[in-house]
């Protein structure tokens, strides 16, 4: 067993014997989480990716199997499952390469076809019947949307001193409650849930493959497009991609919740020892304010908090 990654090399090599001879293992970077990914070099086969799941993520392991079938049924390119070991919760996946769309040159003539294909995939995901998705994961309903924003309250807004004094906390909680109430009343559709450039692999012809699809669930119909077009890495020069949908209240609500949730996620990662996302907080918070300002019910709130939030975000990071 390797002391670095905890993988039992002998057991792994035996399991992979039907595919190829295990020659090299390299750990792939990922966010703070319990899943681990490794790129394997297999003699007689080539490269593949090993995903390992701890016991606590047994459900996620099974969902990945199910959602792979669902996405392939829609004609959406995802990594093929090459081999499974349910007892160890290992999964050998097709290696689609080391780059995501995030790693491409930051030029719109390069990025545009991939974004357009990604938006077409969002539309395809949304065609899934609700009953095919409903039992997979907890829906992005009012309860979950508000819990996500509560994390942002507790791990960013409170430590940054933005809830101190007077009615500050009550004002934020009221704005977040209005936002979640309205989102809960919006049209519902199937959502990837984390549709962003680091989960999209560039393929030939301007097409993309989709990673980390195991959290497929029901949620606000605009959630995936709002996620992609408000990702921390979305280029400002790509704003022509927004189209008419970006002017709707539903889009602004979904984008506001998603960006506010992301701020809490980045701060939570930092608490767990991974602070590489902290620098994304100021711009992400600015995007959140932009979308809160574009929705009449929270426009006044956005005007009040924009400046102090910007100052606190810069200091926090």
Short mmCIF file of C-alpha atoms in Angstrom, two decimals:
data_model
loop_
_atom_site.label_atom_id
_atom_site.label_comp_id
_atom_site.label_asym_id
_atom_site.label_seq_id
_atom_site.Cartn_x
_atom_site.Cartn_y
_atom_site.Cartn_z
CA UNK A 1 0.00 0.00 0.00
CA UNK A 2 1.32 3.44 -0.87
CA UNK A 3 1.72 5.73 2.17
CA UNK A 4 1.04 8.75 -0.04
CA UNK A 5 -2.38 7.92 -1.45
CA UNK A 6 -3.61 4.90 0.50
CA UNK A 7 -4.13 2.80 -2.64
CA UNK A 8 -3.42 -0.91 -2.35
CA UNK A 9 -1.21 -1.25 -5.45
CA UNK A 10 -1.27 -5.05 -5.46
CA UNK A 11 -5.07 -5.21 -5.25
CA UNK A 12 -5.39 -2.46 -7.83
CA UNK A 13 -3.03 -4.20 -10.25
CA UNK A 14 -4.93 -7.47 -9.91
CA UNK A 15 -8.26 -5.75 -10.54
CA UNK A 16 -6.90 -3.97 -13.61
CA UNK A 17 -5.38 -7.14 -15.05
CA UNK A 18 -8.16 -7.56 -17.60
CA UNK A 19 -7.50 -4.04 -18.95
CA UNK A 20 -3.75 -3.61 -18.85
CA UNK A 21 -0.63 -3.75 -16.69
CA UNK A 22 -0.52 -1.01 -14.04
CA UNK A 23 2.64 1.01 -14.71
CA UNK A 24 2.16 4.43 -13.16
CA UNK A 25 -0.24 6.23 -10.80
CA UNK A 26 -0.45 10.01 -10.46
CA UNK A 27 -2.84 11.87 -8.17
CA UNK A 28 -5.13 14.38 -9.83
CA UNK A 29 -5.87 17.69 -8.14
CA UNK A 30 -9.39 18.28 -6.89
CA UNK A 31 -11.39 20.38 -4.48
CA UNK A 32 -11.64 19.52 -0.81
CA UNK A 33 -13.79 16.41 -0.77
CA UNK A 34 -13.78 12.71 -0.04
CA UNK A 35 -13.56 11.39 -3.60
CA UNK A 36 -10.10 10.92 -5.04
CA UNK A 37 -8.98 10.76 -8.67
CA UNK A 38 -5.84 9.24 -10.17
CA UNK A 39 -4.49 9.06 -13.70
CA UNK A 40 -3.25 5.56 -14.43
CA UNK A 41 -0.84 4.44 -17.10
CA UNK A 42 -1.78 0.93 -18.19
CA UNK A 43 0.55 -1.06 -20.39
CA UNK A 44 -1.26 -2.39 -23.44
CA UNK A 45 -4.12 0.06 -22.95
CA UNK A 46 -2.92 3.60 -22.36
CA UNK A 47 -4.26 6.16 -19.91
CA UNK A 48 -7.37 5.92 -17.74
CA UNK A 49 -8.74 7.68 -14.67
CA UNK A 50 -9.44 5.91 -11.39
CA UNK A 51 -12.15 7.37 -9.16
CA UNK A 52 -12.26 6.13 -5.57
CA UNK A 53 -15.18 6.66 -3.21
CA UNK A 54 -15.11 6.20 0.58
CA UNK A 55 -17.91 4.30 2.30
CA UNK A 56 -19.68 7.55 3.12
CA UNK A 57 -20.11 8.23 -0.61
CA UNK A 58 -21.56 4.85 -1.57
CA UNK A 59 -24.69 6.65 -2.76
CA UNK A 60 -22.67 9.01 -4.93
CA UNK A 61 -20.88 6.03 -6.50
CA UNK A 62 -24.20 4.50 -7.48
CA UNK A 63 -25.60 7.81 -8.72
CA UNK A 64 -22.59 8.27 -11.00
CA UNK A 65 -23.38 4.93 -12.61
CA UNK A 66 -27.02 5.93 -13.08
CA UNK A 67 -26.37 9.44 -14.35
CA UNK A 68 -23.73 8.16 -16.79
CA UNK A 69 -26.45 6.03 -18.36
CA UNK A 70 -28.85 8.98 -18.41
CA UNK A 71 -26.41 11.39 -20.04
CA UNK A 72 -25.28 8.83 -22.60
CA UNK A 73 -28.94 8.23 -23.41
CA UNK A 74 -29.27 11.95 -24.19
CA UNK A 75 -26.25 11.84 -26.48
CA UNK A 76 -24.20 13.95 -24.05
CA UNK A 77 -20.52 13.04 -24.02
CA UNK A 78 -19.32 11.90 -20.59
CA UNK A 79 -16.37 9.69 -19.57
CA UNK A 80 -17.20 6.06 -20.27
CA UNK A 81 -17.12 3.68 -17.32
CA UNK A 82 -14.53 1.05 -18.25
CA UNK A 83 -14.52 -1.09 -15.12
CA UNK A 84 -16.22 -1.13 -11.70
CA UNK A 85 -15.28 -2.58 -8.33
CA UNK A 86 -18.33 -1.96 -6.09
CA UNK A 87 -16.82 -3.53 -2.96
CA UNK A 88 -13.86 -1.13 -3.02
CA UNK A 89 -16.01 1.60 -4.61
CA UNK A 90 -13.50 1.99 -7.40
CA UNK A 91 -14.42 3.05 -10.90
CA UNK A 92 -12.13 3.09 -13.91
CA UNK A 93 -13.09 5.88 -16.30
CA UNK A 94 -12.16 6.89 -19.80
CA UNK A 95 -9.43 9.54 -19.73
CA UNK A 96 -10.64 12.51 -21.79
CA UNK A 97 -7.39 14.40 -21.28
CA UNK A 98 -5.81 16.72 -18.75
CA UNK A 99 -7.46 19.98 -19.85
CA UNK A 100 -10.85 21.49 -19.12
CA UNK A 101 -12.35 24.53 -20.83
CA UNK A 102 -10.88 26.56 -17.97
CA UNK A 103 -7.38 25.65 -19.19
CA UNK A 104 -7.90 26.95 -22.74
CA UNK A 105 -6.43 30.26 -23.99
CA UNK A 106 -8.45 33.15 -22.61
CA UNK A 107 -9.68 34.36 -26.00
CA UNK A 108 -13.27 34.48 -27.11
CA UNK A 109 -12.54 33.10 -30.60
CA UNK A 110 -11.19 30.00 -28.84
CA UNK A 111 -13.80 29.73 -26.08
CA UNK A 112 -17.04 30.66 -27.86
CA UNK A 113 -17.79 27.33 -29.61
CA UNK A 114 -17.34 25.40 -26.36
CA UNK A 115 -19.66 27.73 -24.47
CA UNK A 116 -22.28 27.47 -27.20
CA UNK A 117 -22.12 23.69 -27.12
CA UNK A 118 -22.33 23.77 -23.32
CA UNK A 119 -25.51 25.87 -23.46
CA UNK A 120 -26.98 23.41 -25.96
CA UNK A 121 -26.23 20.62 -23.47
CA UNK A 122 -28.03 22.58 -20.73
CA UNK A 123 -31.10 22.62 -22.96
CA UNK A 124 -30.79 18.88 -23.56
CA UNK A 125 -30.52 18.13 -19.84
CA UNK A 126 -33.66 20.16 -19.22
CA UNK A 127 -35.63 17.87 -21.55
CA UNK A 128 -35.30 14.96 -19.10
CA UNK A 129 -38.67 13.93 -17.67
CA UNK A 130 -39.01 14.97 -14.05
CA UNK A 131 -39.76 11.43 -12.96
CA UNK A 132 -36.43 10.24 -14.40
CA UNK A 133 -34.53 12.66 -12.16
CA UNK A 134 -36.71 13.12 -9.08
CA UNK A 135 -35.31 10.20 -7.07
CA UNK A 136 -31.63 10.72 -7.76
CA UNK A 137 -30.67 13.52 -5.36
CA UNK A 138 -32.30 16.03 -3.05
CA UNK A 139 -33.94 18.66 -5.26
CA UNK A 140 -32.74 22.24 -5.35
CA UNK A 141 -35.92 23.29 -3.61
CA UNK A 142 -36.45 26.15 -1.22
CA UNK A 143 -35.02 24.25 1.74
CA UNK A 144 -31.72 23.35 0.04
CA UNK A 145 -31.32 26.73 -1.66
CA UNK A 146 -31.70 28.47 1.70
CA UNK A 147 -29.34 26.06 3.48
CA UNK A 148 -26.69 26.90 0.92
CA UNK A 149 -27.14 30.62 1.58
CA UNK A 150 -27.06 30.02 5.32
CA UNK A 151 -23.57 28.59 4.87
CA UNK A 152 -22.53 31.85 3.20
CA UNK A 153 -23.95 33.71 6.21
CA UNK A 154 -22.02 31.63 8.70
CA UNK A 155 -18.64 31.11 6.98
CA UNK A 156 -18.24 34.41 5.12
CA UNK A 157 -20.65 37.22 6.02
CA UNK A 158 -20.42 36.68 9.79
CA UNK A 159 -16.61 36.27 10.01
CA UNK A 160 -16.19 39.25 7.67
CA UNK A 161 -18.15 41.41 10.13
CA UNK A 162 -21.01 42.04 7.72
CA UNK A 163 -23.77 40.92 10.08
CA UNK A 164 -22.74 42.99 13.10
CA UNK A 165 -24.79 45.78 14.60
CA UNK A 166 -28.35 46.95 14.17
CA UNK A 167 -30.56 45.00 11.81
CA UNK A 168 -27.81 43.85 9.46
CA UNK A 169 -28.36 40.13 9.96
CA UNK A 170 -32.13 40.47 9.79
CA UNK A 171 -31.84 42.47 6.56
CA UNK A 172 -29.63 39.83 4.91
CA UNK A 173 -31.81 36.96 6.08
CA UNK A 174 -34.92 38.71 4.74
CA UNK A 175 -33.31 39.30 1.33
CA UNK A 176 -32.11 35.69 1.13
CA UNK A 177 -35.55 34.45 2.17
CA UNK A 178 -37.23 36.51 -0.56
CA UNK A 179 -34.78 35.14 -3.08
CA UNK A 180 -35.37 31.51 -2.10
CA UNK A 181 -39.15 31.97 -1.95
CA UNK A 182 -39.17 33.30 -5.51
CA UNK A 183 -36.79 30.63 -6.81
CA UNK A 184 -39.00 27.93 -5.33
CA UNK A 185 -41.85 29.25 -7.45
CA UNK A 186 -39.90 29.28 -10.71
CA UNK A 187 -40.14 26.62 -13.40
CA UNK A 188 -38.44 23.35 -12.43
CA UNK A 189 -36.22 21.24 -14.69
CA UNK A 190 -33.37 18.74 -14.53
CA UNK A 191 -30.07 20.39 -13.55
CA UNK A 192 -26.48 19.17 -13.61
CA UNK A 193 -26.06 21.30 -10.45
CA UNK A 194 -22.37 22.27 -10.95
CA UNK A 195 -22.25 23.23 -14.61
CA UNK A 196 -19.05 25.25 -14.98
CA UNK A 197 -15.93 25.31 -17.14
CA UNK A 198 -13.84 23.15 -14.79
CA UNK A 199 -16.41 20.39 -15.34
CA UNK A 200 -16.31 20.69 -19.14
CA UNK A 201 -13.64 19.00 -21.28
CA UNK A 202 -12.91 20.48 -24.73
CA UNK A 203 -13.27 18.02 -27.60
CA UNK A 204 -12.68 18.26 -31.33
CA UNK A 205 -14.97 20.51 -33.33
CA UNK A 206 -15.85 22.83 -30.47
CA UNK A 207 -17.76 20.17 -28.56
CA UNK A 208 -17.51 19.51 -24.82
CA UNK A 209 -17.74 16.48 -22.55
CA UNK A 210 -19.32 16.80 -19.11
CA UNK A 211 -17.71 15.76 -15.82
CA UNK A 212 -19.08 15.36 -12.26
CA UNK A 213 -22.65 14.73 -13.32
CA UNK A 214 -23.58 12.52 -10.36
CA UNK A 215 -25.48 15.38 -8.65
CA UNK A 216 -28.12 15.56 -11.40
CA UNK A 217 -31.37 16.69 -9.80
CA UNK A 218 -34.46 18.87 -10.17
CA UNK A 219 -34.03 22.59 -9.61
CA UNK A 220 -34.77 26.04 -11.06
CA UNK A 221 -34.85 25.77 -14.85
CA UNK A 222 -32.31 28.60 -15.26
CA UNK A 223 -29.86 27.21 -12.71
CA UNK A 224 -27.34 25.51 -15.04
CA UNK A 225 -27.19 28.37 -17.55
CA UNK A 226 -26.87 30.88 -14.70
CA UNK A 227 -24.07 28.75 -13.25
CA UNK A 228 -22.12 28.55 -16.52
CA UNK A 229 -22.53 32.22 -17.45
CA UNK A 230 -21.67 33.47 -13.96
CA UNK A 231 -18.81 31.14 -13.23
CA UNK A 232 -15.89 32.93 -11.59
CA UNK A 233 -13.89 32.23 -14.76
CA UNK A 234 -16.50 33.39 -17.29
CA UNK A 235 -14.91 35.92 -19.65
CA UNK A 236 -16.50 39.36 -19.69
CA UNK A 237 -15.98 39.52 -23.45
CA UNK A 238 -18.40 36.59 -23.80
CA UNK A 239 -21.41 38.57 -22.62
CA UNK A 240 -23.04 38.36 -26.08
CA UNK A 241 -23.71 34.72 -25.21
CA UNK A 242 -26.24 35.68 -22.55
CA UNK A 243 -29.10 36.27 -24.98
CA UNK A 244 -32.70 37.17 -24.04
CA UNK A 245 -32.87 34.70 -21.16
CA UNK A 246 -30.33 36.71 -19.17
CA UNK A 247 -32.81 39.57 -18.86
CA UNK A 248 -35.45 37.48 -17.11
CA UNK A 249 -36.13 37.67 -13.40
CA UNK A 250 -35.76 33.88 -13.16
CA UNK A 251 -32.21 34.04 -14.57
CA UNK A 252 -31.20 36.86 -12.21
CA UNK A 253 -32.60 34.99 -9.21
CA UNK A 254 -30.81 31.76 -10.10
CA UNK A 255 -27.55 33.62 -10.78
CA UNK A 256 -27.79 35.55 -7.50
CA UNK A 257 -28.32 32.39 -5.46
CA UNK A 258 -25.60 30.48 -7.31
CA UNK A 259 -22.96 33.18 -6.87
CA UNK A 260 -23.85 33.76 -3.22
CA UNK A 261 -23.67 30.03 -2.63
CA UNK A 262 -20.25 29.93 -4.35
CA UNK A 263 -18.89 32.57 -1.96
CA UNK A 264 -19.84 30.32 0.95
CA UNK A 265 -18.29 27.31 -0.76
CA UNK A 266 -14.97 29.11 -1.30
CA UNK A 267 -14.89 30.28 2.32
CA UNK A 268 -15.77 26.78 3.55
CA UNK A 269 -12.94 25.28 1.48
CA UNK A 270 -10.55 27.74 3.12
CA UNK A 271 -11.73 26.67 6.58
CA UNK A 272 -10.88 23.07 5.63
CA UNK A 273 -7.37 24.03 4.55
CA UNK A 274 -7.77 24.82 0.85
CA UNK A 275 -7.59 28.58 0.40
CA UNK A 276 -6.86 28.66 -3.33
CA UNK A 277 -10.40 29.90 -4.07
CA UNK A 278 -10.36 32.87 -1.70
CA UNK A 279 -9.22 35.23 -4.42
CA UNK A 280 -12.41 34.46 -6.34
CA UNK A 281 -14.68 35.83 -3.60
CA UNK A 282 -14.58 39.58 -4.44
CA UNK A 283 -15.57 39.15 -8.09
CA UNK A 284 -18.12 36.46 -7.29
CA UNK A 285 -19.72 38.68 -4.65
CA UNK A 286 -19.78 41.54 -7.15
CA UNK A 287 -21.65 39.33 -9.62
CA UNK A 288 -24.11 38.40 -6.87
CA UNK A 289 -24.80 42.08 -6.22
CA UNK A 290 -25.28 42.71 -9.94
CA UNK A 291 -28.01 40.09 -10.09
CA UNK A 292 -29.63 41.13 -6.81
CA UNK A 293 -29.75 44.66 -8.19
CA UNK A 294 -31.41 43.47 -11.40
CA UNK A 295 -34.34 41.92 -9.49
CA UNK A 296 -36.69 44.62 -8.15
CA UNK A 297 -37.42 42.80 -4.87
CA UNK A 298 -33.74 42.91 -3.84
CA UNK A 299 -32.51 45.98 -5.76
CA UNK A 300 -32.60 48.24 -2.71
CA UNK A 301 -30.82 45.65 -0.60
CA UNK A 302 -28.09 45.30 -3.25
CA UNK A 303 -27.55 49.06 -3.31
CA UNK A 304 -27.06 49.11 0.47
CA UNK A 305 -24.66 46.18 0.73
CA UNK A 306 -22.57 46.45 -2.43
CA UNK A 307 -19.91 48.83 -1.08
CA UNK A 308 -19.45 47.30 2.41
CA UNK A 309 -19.44 43.79 0.96
CA UNK A 310 -16.73 44.76 -1.54
CA UNK A 311 -14.53 46.26 1.17
CA UNK A 312 -15.00 43.28 3.48
CA UNK A 313 -14.37 40.77 0.68
CA UNK A 314 -11.06 42.40 -0.20
CA UNK A 315 -9.98 42.30 3.45
CA UNK A 316 -11.22 38.73 3.96
CA UNK A 317 -9.13 37.44 1.09
#
